[in-house]
Amino acid sequence: MSNNDIDQISIKRKANTKKKKKSNLPFILIFLLGFGVLMYPIITRWYYRVESKNVIATFDSEKEKLSKEEVKRRMELAKAYNSSLHNEVTEDPYSDEKKQEGRAEYARMIEIHEYIGHVQIPAIDVDIPIYAGTSEDVLQKGAGHLEGTSLPIGGLDTHTVITAHSGLPTATLFTHLSKLQIGDKFYIHNFAETLAYQVDQIKVIEPSEFNDLLVVKGKDYATLLTCTPYMINTHRLLVRGHRVEYVKDLIDKELLEGKKNIWYMYLFYIVLFLLVVLIISTLYYIRKRRKISKKLKNANVDNIK
């Protein structure tokens, strides 16, 4: 075999290698695109969890530094604000002046998007900051306290409403709120204590319906609110809970169970993605084999001629 023949064979091999690389390029691009789409919400939501945990840790640390006098002052203002929301009470311990102070304090909190606590939902592994008000800036970074409802300090004749987005690619927030069931518990941590609520009502309403958000005399309610259905957002999902005793040991068990459920969900999405990749790979392989068979068949026909 001459050197010229060897060179020709080498050139053909290189050409075939380039063809193979080019033929694999669409599959590689599809795989990378799919992998990127899958990982983007996972990475961004993981980053949000880290950030929100830092915010919560700062809040918990700061509230430990509050003096008893400051805690009492804040509680008095919050109670005065809550009292101003239900004037039908026959014996109101707060004067109009005190109520005005409470409203002025809340207006200040909304203006600066003050961080007023965090809401923890073990069943769906959620623990996010609560800010005063429900502006879009607030709802992009956590949950908001719905203005016109009781501040989350508990007590009879109160009904606080905490709202957050669903379906954000950058943060889970209340995306899985629909998974809560009657009897599940959620917790609101404020500057003074932790309030425990047990779910007793789950309801879907029109955006213009407000009756289920009103104060009920003699009750201590908290409602979690988000948009529904997922990505359509024409209605509102309300998950209401009534106040129950807070048991710290119980919350640890609930958190562990909630983390398991969330990881099972992530595992499902990963398996689904791998299944899609397998199907695409199989279809690509079959298509490629058919092309090769067709070429061989045409080559055999040419040889016969």
CSV table of C-alpha atoms in Angstrom, one decimal:
chain,number,residue,atom,x,y,z
A,1,MET,CA,0.0,0.0,0.0
A,2,SER,CA,1.4,3.3,-1.0
A,3,ASN,CA,1.8,6.4,1.1
A,4,ASN,CA,-0.9,8.1,-1.1
A,5,ASP,CA,-3.4,5.3,-0.2
A,6,ILE,CA,-2.6,5.7,3.5
A,7,ASP,CA,-3.2,9.4,3.3
A,8,GLN,CA,-6.5,8.9,1.5
A,9,ILE,CA,-7.7,6.5,4.2
A,10,SER,CA,-6.6,8.9,6.9
A,11,ILE,CA,-8.5,11.7,5.3
A,12,LYS,CA,-11.7,9.6,5.0
A,13,ARG,CA,-11.5,8.6,8.6
A,14,LYS,CA,-11.2,12.2,9.7
A,15,ALA,CA,-14.1,13.2,7.5
A,16,ASN,CA,-16.2,10.4,9.0
A,17,THR,CA,-15.2,11.5,12.5
A,18,LYS,CA,-16.3,15.0,11.7
A,19,LYS,CA,-19.6,13.7,10.3
A,20,LYS,CA,-20.2,11.7,13.5
A,21,LYS,CA,-19.5,14.8,15.7
A,22,LYS,CA,-21.9,16.9,13.6
A,23,SER,CA,-24.6,14.2,13.7
A,24,ASN,CA,-24.3,14.0,17.5
A,25,LEU,CA,-24.5,17.8,18.0
A,26,PRO,CA,-28.3,18.1,17.9
A,27,PHE,CA,-28.7,15.4,20.6
A,28,ILE,CA,-26.0,17.1,22.8
A,29,LEU,CA,-27.7,20.5,22.4
A,30,ILE,CA,-31.1,19.0,23.3
A,31,PHE,CA,-29.7,17.3,26.3
A,32,LEU,CA,-27.9,20.4,27.6
A,33,LEU,CA,-31.0,22.5,27.0
A,34,GLY,CA,-33.2,20.0,28.8
A,35,PHE,CA,-30.7,19.7,31.7
A,36,GLY,CA,-30.5,23.5,31.9
A,37,VAL,CA,-34.3,23.9,32.0
A,38,LEU,CA,-34.5,21.2,34.7
A,39,MET,CA,-31.7,22.6,36.9
A,40,TYR,CA,-32.6,26.3,36.6
A,41,PRO,CA,-35.5,26.3,39.1
A,42,ILE,CA,-33.8,23.8,41.4
A,43,ILE,CA,-30.6,26.0,41.6
A,44,THR,CA,-32.5,29.3,41.9
A,45,ARG,CA,-34.9,27.9,44.6
A,46,TRP,CA,-32.0,26.4,46.5
A,47,TYR,CA,-30.3,29.8,46.4
A,48,TYR,CA,-33.5,31.4,47.7
A,49,ARG,CA,-33.7,28.9,50.5
A,50,VAL,CA,-30.2,29.8,51.6
A,51,GLU,CA,-30.9,33.5,51.4
A,52,SER,CA,-34.2,33.2,53.3
A,53,LYS,CA,-32.6,31.1,56.0
A,54,ASN,CA,-30.0,33.9,56.5
A,55,VAL,CA,-32.8,36.5,56.8
A,56,ILE,CA,-34.7,34.3,59.3
A,57,ALA,CA,-31.5,33.6,61.3
A,58,THR,CA,-30.9,37.4,61.5
A,59,PHE,CA,-34.5,38.0,62.6
A,60,ASP,CA,-34.3,35.3,65.3
A,61,SER,CA,-31.0,36.7,66.5
A,62,GLU,CA,-32.2,40.3,66.6
A,63,LYS,CA,-35.4,39.5,68.5
A,64,GLU,CA,-33.4,37.9,71.2
A,65,LYS,CA,-31.7,41.3,71.8
A,66,LEU,CA,-35.0,43.1,72.3
A,67,SER,CA,-35.7,44.3,75.8
A,68,LYS,CA,-38.9,43.3,77.6
A,69,GLU,CA,-40.0,46.9,77.4
A,70,GLU,CA,-39.5,47.0,73.6
A,71,VAL,CA,-41.4,43.8,73.1
A,72,LYS,CA,-44.2,45.1,75.3
A,73,ARG,CA,-44.3,48.4,73.3
A,74,ARG,CA,-44.5,46.6,70.0
A,75,MET,CA,-47.2,44.2,71.3
A,76,GLU,CA,-49.3,47.1,72.5
A,77,LEU,CA,-49.1,48.8,69.2
A,78,ALA,CA,-50.0,45.6,67.3
A,79,LYS,CA,-52.9,44.9,69.6
A,80,ALA,CA,-54.2,48.5,69.1
A,81,TYR,CA,-53.9,48.1,65.4
A,82,ASN,CA,-55.8,44.7,65.5
A,83,SER,CA,-58.5,46.3,67.8
A,84,SER,CA,-59.1,49.0,65.2
A,85,LEU,CA,-60.1,46.4,62.7
A,86,HIS,CA,-63.2,45.2,64.6
A,87,ASN,CA,-65.0,48.2,66.1
A,88,GLU,CA,-68.1,46.1,66.9
A,89,VAL,CA,-66.5,45.0,70.1
A,90,THR,CA,-68.5,46.4,73.0
A,91,GLU,CA,-65.6,46.9,75.4
A,92,ASP,CA,-62.5,48.1,73.7
A,93,PRO,CA,-59.5,48.6,76.0
A,94,TYR,CA,-57.7,50.8,73.4
A,95,SER,CA,-58.5,54.5,72.9
A,96,ASP,CA,-58.8,56.1,69.4
A,97,GLU,CA,-55.5,57.7,70.0
A,98,LYS,CA,-53.8,54.3,70.7
A,99,LYS,CA,-55.4,52.9,67.6
A,100,GLN,CA,-54.1,55.8,65.5
A,101,GLU,CA,-50.6,55.1,66.9
A,102,GLY,CA,-51.0,51.4,65.9
A,103,ARG,CA,-52.1,52.3,62.3
A,104,ALA,CA,-49.3,54.9,62.0
A,105,GLU,CA,-46.8,52.2,63.1
A,106,TYR,CA,-48.1,49.8,60.5
A,107,ALA,CA,-47.9,52.5,57.8
A,108,ARG,CA,-44.3,52.9,58.7
A,109,MET,CA,-43.7,49.2,58.5
A,110,ILE,CA,-45.3,49.0,55.0
A,111,GLU,CA,-43.3,51.9,53.8
A,112,ILE,CA,-40.0,50.2,54.6
A,113,HIS,CA,-41.2,46.7,53.9
A,114,GLU,CA,-40.4,45.8,57.5
A,115,TYR,CA,-39.7,42.1,58.3
A,116,ILE,CA,-42.3,41.1,60.9
A,117,GLY,CA,-41.6,37.3,61.3
A,118,HIS,CA,-41.6,34.1,59.3
A,119,VAL,CA,-44.1,31.5,58.5
A,120,GLN,CA,-43.2,27.8,58.7
A,121,ILE,CA,-45.2,25.0,57.1
A,122,PRO,CA,-43.5,21.7,57.9
A,123,ALA,CA,-45.8,19.5,55.7
A,124,ILE,CA,-44.4,21.2,52.5
A,125,ASP,CA,-41.0,22.1,53.9
A,126,VAL,CA,-41.5,25.9,53.7
A,127,ASP,CA,-40.0,28.5,56.0
A,128,ILE,CA,-40.1,32.0,54.6
A,129,PRO,CA,-40.0,35.6,55.8
A,130,ILE,CA,-43.1,37.7,56.4
A,131,TYR,CA,-43.0,41.4,55.4
A,132,ALA,CA,-45.5,44.1,56.1
A,133,GLY,CA,-47.8,44.7,53.1
A,134,THR,CA,-48.3,42.9,49.8
A,135,SER,CA,-46.4,45.0,47.2
A,136,GLU,CA,-44.8,43.1,44.3
A,137,ASP,CA,-41.4,43.8,45.8
A,138,VAL,CA,-42.4,42.1,49.0
A,139,LEU,CA,-44.0,39.1,47.2
A,140,GLN,CA,-40.9,38.5,45.1
A,141,LYS,CA,-38.8,37.9,48.2
A,142,GLY,CA,-41.2,36.2,50.6
A,143,ALA,CA,-44.7,36.3,52.2
A,144,GLY,CA,-46.6,39.5,52.9
A,145,HIS,CA,-49.1,40.4,55.6
A,146,LEU,CA,-52.4,41.4,54.0
A,147,GLU,CA,-53.2,45.0,55.0
A,148,GLY,CA,-56.6,45.3,56.7
A,149,THR,CA,-56.2,41.9,58.5
A,150,SER,CA,-54.9,41.3,62.0
A,151,LEU,CA,-51.2,41.5,62.6
A,152,PRO,CA,-49.8,38.0,63.3
A,153,ILE,CA,-49.6,38.2,67.1
A,154,GLY,CA,-52.5,35.9,68.0
A,155,GLY,CA,-55.3,36.5,70.5
A,156,LEU,CA,-59.1,36.2,70.5
A,157,ASP,CA,-61.0,38.2,67.8
A,158,THR,CA,-58.0,38.1,65.4
A,159,HIS,CA,-57.6,36.8,61.9
A,160,THR,CA,-54.3,37.3,60.2
A,161,VAL,CA,-53.8,36.6,56.5
A,162,ILE,CA,-50.4,35.8,55.1
A,163,THR,CA,-50.1,35.7,51.3
A,164,ALA,CA,-47.3,34.6,48.9
A,165,HIS,CA,-46.9,33.8,45.2
A,166,SER,CA,-47.1,30.3,43.7
A,167,GLY,CA,-45.2,29.1,40.6
A,168,LEU,CA,-42.2,31.4,40.7
A,169,PRO,CA,-39.2,29.8,39.0
A,170,THR,CA,-36.9,31.5,41.5
A,171,ALA,CA,-38.6,30.5,44.8
A,172,THR,CA,-41.1,27.9,45.9
A,173,LEU,CA,-42.9,30.1,48.4
A,174,PHE,CA,-46.6,28.9,48.5
A,175,THR,CA,-46.3,26.8,45.3
A,176,HIS,CA,-47.2,23.5,47.2
A,177,LEU,CA,-49.8,25.1,49.5
A,178,SER,CA,-52.5,22.9,47.8
A,179,LYS,CA,-50.8,19.8,49.2
A,180,LEU,CA,-51.8,20.8,52.8
A,181,GLN,CA,-54.6,18.7,54.4
A,182,ILE,CA,-57.1,19.3,57.2
A,183,GLY,CA,-55.2,18.7,60.5
A,184,ASP,CA,-51.8,19.8,59.2
A,185,LYS,CA,-50.1,22.5,61.2
A,186,PHE,CA,-48.3,25.7,60.4
A,187,TYR,CA,-46.4,28.1,62.6
A,188,ILE,CA,-46.0,31.9,62.6
A,189,HIS,CA,-42.9,33.2,64.4
A,190,ASN,CA,-43.2,36.8,65.4
A,191,PHE,CA,-40.9,39.1,67.5
A,192,ALA,CA,-42.4,37.8,70.8
A,193,GLU,CA,-43.4,34.1,70.4
A,194,THR,CA,-44.3,31.2,68.0
A,195,LEU,CA,-47.9,30.7,67.2
A,196,ALA,CA,-49.2,27.3,66.1
A,197,TYR,CA,-52.2,26.9,63.9
A,198,GLN,CA,-54.0,23.7,62.8
A,199,VAL,CA,-55.7,23.6,59.3
A,200,ASP,CA,-59.5,23.4,59.7
A,201,GLN,CA,-60.6,24.8,56.3
A,202,ILE,CA,-59.3,24.7,52.7
A,203,LYS,CA,-61.3,26.7,50.2
A,204,VAL,CA,-61.0,28.2,46.7
A,205,ILE,CA,-62.7,31.6,46.2
A,206,GLU,CA,-63.1,34.3,43.6
A,207,PRO,CA,-60.6,37.2,44.0
A,208,SER,CA,-63.5,39.6,45.0
A,209,GLU,CA,-64.7,37.4,47.9
A,210,PHE,CA,-63.5,38.6,51.3
A,211,ASN,CA,-66.0,37.1,53.8
A,212,ASP,CA,-63.6,34.2,54.7
A,213,LEU,CA,-60.9,36.7,55.6
A,214,LEU,CA,-62.9,38.6,58.2
A,215,VAL,CA,-62.4,38.5,62.0
A,216,VAL,CA,-64.7,36.0,63.7
A,217,LYS,CA,-65.7,37.0,67.3
A,218,GLY,CA,-64.0,34.8,69.9
A,219,LYS,CA,-61.7,33.1,67.3
A,220,ASP,CA,-58.0,33.2,66.7
A,221,TYR,CA,-57.5,32.4,63.0
A,222,ALA,CA,-54.6,32.6,60.5
A,223,THR,CA,-55.2,32.1,56.8
A,224,LEU,CA,-52.5,31.3,54.1
A,225,LEU,CA,-53.5,32.8,50.7
A,226,THR,CA,-52.1,32.2,47.2
A,227,CYS,CA,-53.3,32.2,43.6
A,228,THR,CA,-54.7,29.1,41.9
A,229,PRO,CA,-54.9,27.2,39.6
A,230,TYR,CA,-51.1,26.9,39.0
A,231,MET,CA,-49.9,29.4,36.4
A,232,ILE,CA,-53.5,30.5,35.6
A,233,ASN,CA,-54.2,32.4,38.8
A,234,THR,CA,-57.9,33.2,38.3
A,235,HIS,CA,-58.9,32.2,41.8
A,236,ARG,CA,-57.5,32.3,45.4
A,237,LEU,CA,-56.7,29.3,47.6
A,238,LEU,CA,-57.3,29.9,51.3
A,239,VAL,CA,-55.9,27.5,53.9
A,240,ARG,CA,-57.2,28.5,57.3
A,241,GLY,CA,-56.0,27.3,60.7
A,242,HIS,CA,-57.2,27.9,64.2
A,243,ARG,CA,-54.8,28.5,67.1
A,244,VAL,CA,-53.5,25.4,69.0
A,245,GLU,CA,-50.8,24.8,71.6
A,246,TYR,CA,-47.3,25.2,70.3
A,247,VAL,CA,-45.2,22.0,71.0
A,248,LYS,CA,-41.6,22.4,69.9
A,249,ASP,CA,-40.8,18.7,69.8
A,250,LEU,CA,-43.7,18.1,67.4
A,251,ILE,CA,-42.5,20.6,64.9
A,252,ASP,CA,-39.2,18.8,64.5
A,253,LYS,CA,-41.0,15.6,63.6
A,254,GLU,CA,-43.3,17.4,61.1
A,255,LEU,CA,-40.2,19.1,59.5
A,256,LEU,CA,-38.5,15.7,58.9
A,257,GLU,CA,-41.6,14.3,57.3
A,258,GLY,CA,-42.1,17.4,55.1
A,259,LYS,CA,-38.4,17.2,53.9
A,260,LYS,CA,-39.0,13.6,52.9
A,261,ASN,CA,-42.1,14.5,50.8
A,262,ILE,CA,-40.3,17.3,49.0
A,263,TRP,CA,-37.3,15.1,48.2
A,264,TYR,CA,-39.6,12.5,46.8
A,265,MET,CA,-41.1,15.1,44.5
A,266,TYR,CA,-37.6,16.2,43.3
A,267,LEU,CA,-36.7,12.6,42.7
A,268,PHE,CA,-39.9,12.2,40.6
A,269,TYR,CA,-38.9,15.2,38.4
A,270,ILE,CA,-35.3,13.8,38.0
A,271,VAL,CA,-36.6,10.4,37.0
A,272,LEU,CA,-39.1,12.0,34.6
A,273,PHE,CA,-36.3,14.0,33.0
A,274,LEU,CA,-34.1,11.0,32.6
A,275,LEU,CA,-37.0,9.1,31.1
A,276,VAL,CA,-37.5,11.9,28.5
A,277,VAL,CA,-33.7,11.8,27.7
A,278,LEU,CA,-33.9,8.0,27.3
A,279,ILE,CA,-36.9,8.3,24.9
A,280,ILE,CA,-35.1,11.0,22.8
A,281,SER,CA,-31.9,9.0,22.8
A,282,THR,CA,-33.8,5.8,21.6
A,283,LEU,CA,-35.6,7.7,18.9
A,284,TYR,CA,-32.3,9.3,17.8
A,285,TYR,CA,-30.6,5.9,17.8
A,286,ILE,CA,-33.4,4.3,15.7
A,287,ARG,CA,-33.3,7.2,13.2
A,288,LYS,CA,-29.6,6.9,12.9
A,289,ARG,CA,-29.7,3.1,12.4
A,290,ARG,CA,-32.3,3.6,9.7
A,291,LYS,CA,-30.1,6.1,7.8
A,292,ILE,CA,-27.1,3.7,8.0
A,293,SER,CA,-29.3,0.8,6.8
A,294,LYS,CA,-30.5,2.9,3.9
A,295,LYS,CA,-26.9,3.9,3.0
A,296,LEU,CA,-25.8,0.3,3.0
A,297,LYS,CA,-28.8,-0.7,0.9
A,298,ASN,CA,-28.0,1.9,-1.7
A,299,ALA,CA,-24.3,0.9,-1.6
A,300,ASN,CA,-25.2,-2.7,-2.3
A,301,VAL,CA,-27.4,-1.7,-5.2
A,302,ASP,CA,-24.6,0.4,-6.7
A,303,ASN,CA,-22.2,-2.5,-6.4
A,304,ILE,CA,-24.7,-4.8,-8.2
A,305,LYS,CA,-24.9,-2.4,-11.0
